[in-house]
Coordinates of N, CA and C in Angstrom, one line a residue:
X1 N -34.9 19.9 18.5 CA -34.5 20.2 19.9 C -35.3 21.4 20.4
X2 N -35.0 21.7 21.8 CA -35.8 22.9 22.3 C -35.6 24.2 22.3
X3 N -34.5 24.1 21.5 CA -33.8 25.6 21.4 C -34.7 25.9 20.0
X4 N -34.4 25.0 19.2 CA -34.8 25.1 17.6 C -36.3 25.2 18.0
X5 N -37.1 25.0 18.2 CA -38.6 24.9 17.8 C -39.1 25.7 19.3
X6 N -38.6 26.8 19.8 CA -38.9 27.9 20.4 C -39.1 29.1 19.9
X7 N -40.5 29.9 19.7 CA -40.8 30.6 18.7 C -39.8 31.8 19.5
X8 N -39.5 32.0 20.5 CA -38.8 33.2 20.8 C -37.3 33.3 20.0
X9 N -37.4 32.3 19.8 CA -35.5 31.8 18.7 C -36.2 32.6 17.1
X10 N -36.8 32.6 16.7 CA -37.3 33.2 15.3 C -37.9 34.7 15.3
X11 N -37.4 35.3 14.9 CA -37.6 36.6 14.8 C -38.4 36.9 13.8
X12 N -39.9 37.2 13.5 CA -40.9 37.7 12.7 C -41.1 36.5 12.3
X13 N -41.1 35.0 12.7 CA -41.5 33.9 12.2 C -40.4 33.1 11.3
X14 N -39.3 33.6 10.7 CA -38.2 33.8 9.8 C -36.8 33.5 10.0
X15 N -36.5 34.3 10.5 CA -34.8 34.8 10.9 C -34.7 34.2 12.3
X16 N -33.8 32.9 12.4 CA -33.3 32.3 13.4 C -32.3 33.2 13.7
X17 N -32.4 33.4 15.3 CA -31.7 34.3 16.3 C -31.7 33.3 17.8
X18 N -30.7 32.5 17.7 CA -30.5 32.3 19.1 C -28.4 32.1 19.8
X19 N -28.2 32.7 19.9 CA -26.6 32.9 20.8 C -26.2 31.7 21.6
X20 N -27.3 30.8 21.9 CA -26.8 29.6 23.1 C -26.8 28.9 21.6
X21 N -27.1 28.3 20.8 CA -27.3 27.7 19.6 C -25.8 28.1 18.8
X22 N -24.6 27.0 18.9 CA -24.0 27.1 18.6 C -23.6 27.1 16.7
X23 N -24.8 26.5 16.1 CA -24.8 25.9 14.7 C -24.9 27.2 13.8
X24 N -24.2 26.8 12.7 CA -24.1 28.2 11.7 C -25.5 28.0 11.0
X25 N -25.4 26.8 10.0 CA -26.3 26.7 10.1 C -27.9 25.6 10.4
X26 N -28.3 26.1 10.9 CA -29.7 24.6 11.4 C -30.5 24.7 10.5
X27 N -30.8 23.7 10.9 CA -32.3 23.1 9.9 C -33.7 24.7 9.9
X28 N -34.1 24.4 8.9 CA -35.4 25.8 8.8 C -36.3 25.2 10.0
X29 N -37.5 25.7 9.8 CA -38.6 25.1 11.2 C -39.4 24.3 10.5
X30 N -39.3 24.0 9.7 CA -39.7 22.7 8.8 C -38.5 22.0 7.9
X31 N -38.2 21.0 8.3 CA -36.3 20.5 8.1 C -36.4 20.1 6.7
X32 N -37.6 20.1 6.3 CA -37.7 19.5 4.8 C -37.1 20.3 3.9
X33 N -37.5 21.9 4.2 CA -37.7 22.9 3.5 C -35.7 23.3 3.1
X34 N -35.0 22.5 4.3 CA -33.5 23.2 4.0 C -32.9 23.6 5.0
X35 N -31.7 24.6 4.7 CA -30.8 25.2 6.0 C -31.3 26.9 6.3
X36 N -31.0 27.1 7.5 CA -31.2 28.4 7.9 C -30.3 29.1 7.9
X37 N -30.1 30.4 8.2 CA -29.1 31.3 9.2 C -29.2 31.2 10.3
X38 N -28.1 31.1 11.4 CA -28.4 31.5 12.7 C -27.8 32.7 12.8
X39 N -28.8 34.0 12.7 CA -28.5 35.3 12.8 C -27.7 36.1 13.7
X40 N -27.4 34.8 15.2 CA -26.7 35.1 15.7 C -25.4 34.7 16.4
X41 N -25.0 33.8 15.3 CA -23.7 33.7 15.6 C -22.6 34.2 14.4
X42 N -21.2 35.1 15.0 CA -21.2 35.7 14.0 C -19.8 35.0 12.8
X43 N -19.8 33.5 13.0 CA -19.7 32.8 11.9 C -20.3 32.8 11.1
X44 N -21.2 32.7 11.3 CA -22.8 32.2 9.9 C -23.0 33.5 9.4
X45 N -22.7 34.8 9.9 CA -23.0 35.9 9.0 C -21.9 36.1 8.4
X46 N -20.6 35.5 8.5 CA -19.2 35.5 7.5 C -19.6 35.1 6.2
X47 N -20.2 33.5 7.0 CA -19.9 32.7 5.7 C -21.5 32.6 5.1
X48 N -22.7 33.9 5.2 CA -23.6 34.0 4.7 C -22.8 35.3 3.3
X49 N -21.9 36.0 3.8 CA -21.7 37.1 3.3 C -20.5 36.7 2.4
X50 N -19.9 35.5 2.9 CA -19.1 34.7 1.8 C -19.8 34.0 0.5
X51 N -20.4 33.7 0.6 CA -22.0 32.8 -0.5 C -22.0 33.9 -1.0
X52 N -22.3 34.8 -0.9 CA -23.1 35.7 -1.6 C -22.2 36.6 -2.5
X53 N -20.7 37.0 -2.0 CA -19.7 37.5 -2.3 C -19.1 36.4 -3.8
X54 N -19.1 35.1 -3.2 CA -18.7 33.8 -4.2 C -19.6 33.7 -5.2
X55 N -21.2 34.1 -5.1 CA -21.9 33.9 -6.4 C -22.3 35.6 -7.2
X56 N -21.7 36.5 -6.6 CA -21.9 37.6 -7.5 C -20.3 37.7 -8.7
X57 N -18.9 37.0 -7.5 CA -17.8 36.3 -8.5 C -18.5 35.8 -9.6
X58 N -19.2 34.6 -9.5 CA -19.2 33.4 -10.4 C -20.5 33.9 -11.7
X59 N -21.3 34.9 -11.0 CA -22.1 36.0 -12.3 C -21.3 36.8 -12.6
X60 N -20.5 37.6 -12.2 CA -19.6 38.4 -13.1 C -19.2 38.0 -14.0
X61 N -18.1 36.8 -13.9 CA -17.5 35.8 -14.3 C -18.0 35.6 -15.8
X62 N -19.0 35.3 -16.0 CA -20.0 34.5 -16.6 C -20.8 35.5 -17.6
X63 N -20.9 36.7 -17.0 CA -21.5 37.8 -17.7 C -20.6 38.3 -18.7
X64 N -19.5 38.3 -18.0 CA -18.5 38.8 -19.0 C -17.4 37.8 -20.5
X65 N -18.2 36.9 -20.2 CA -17.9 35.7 -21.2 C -18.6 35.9 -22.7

């Protein structure tokens, strides 16, 4: 779409930032490569900070085994 492949939506080439772009998360700028963040919506930075929160659990977890 035209929101997605507008370089002013990507911040240093990287970090998807667009507010009208409702999606947590979209495709990277090459859809092969995977999902993004949209840096600015502030769902996707919950549930970026949830992932990260759930796999330092699941190493703890595991370290202490």
């Amino acid at each position: 779409d035209k929101m997605h492949d507008d370089p002013a939506n990507w911040v240093w080439g990287v970090f998807y930032f667009n507010k009208k772009d409702k999606r947590i998360f979209p495709p990277k700028r090459l859809s092969m490569l995977g999902w993004t963040v949209n840096f600015a919506n502030p769902y996707s930075l919950l549930a970026f900070a949830g992932l990260f929160i759930l796999i330092a659990i699941i190493l703890n977890f595991y370290r202490g085994m």
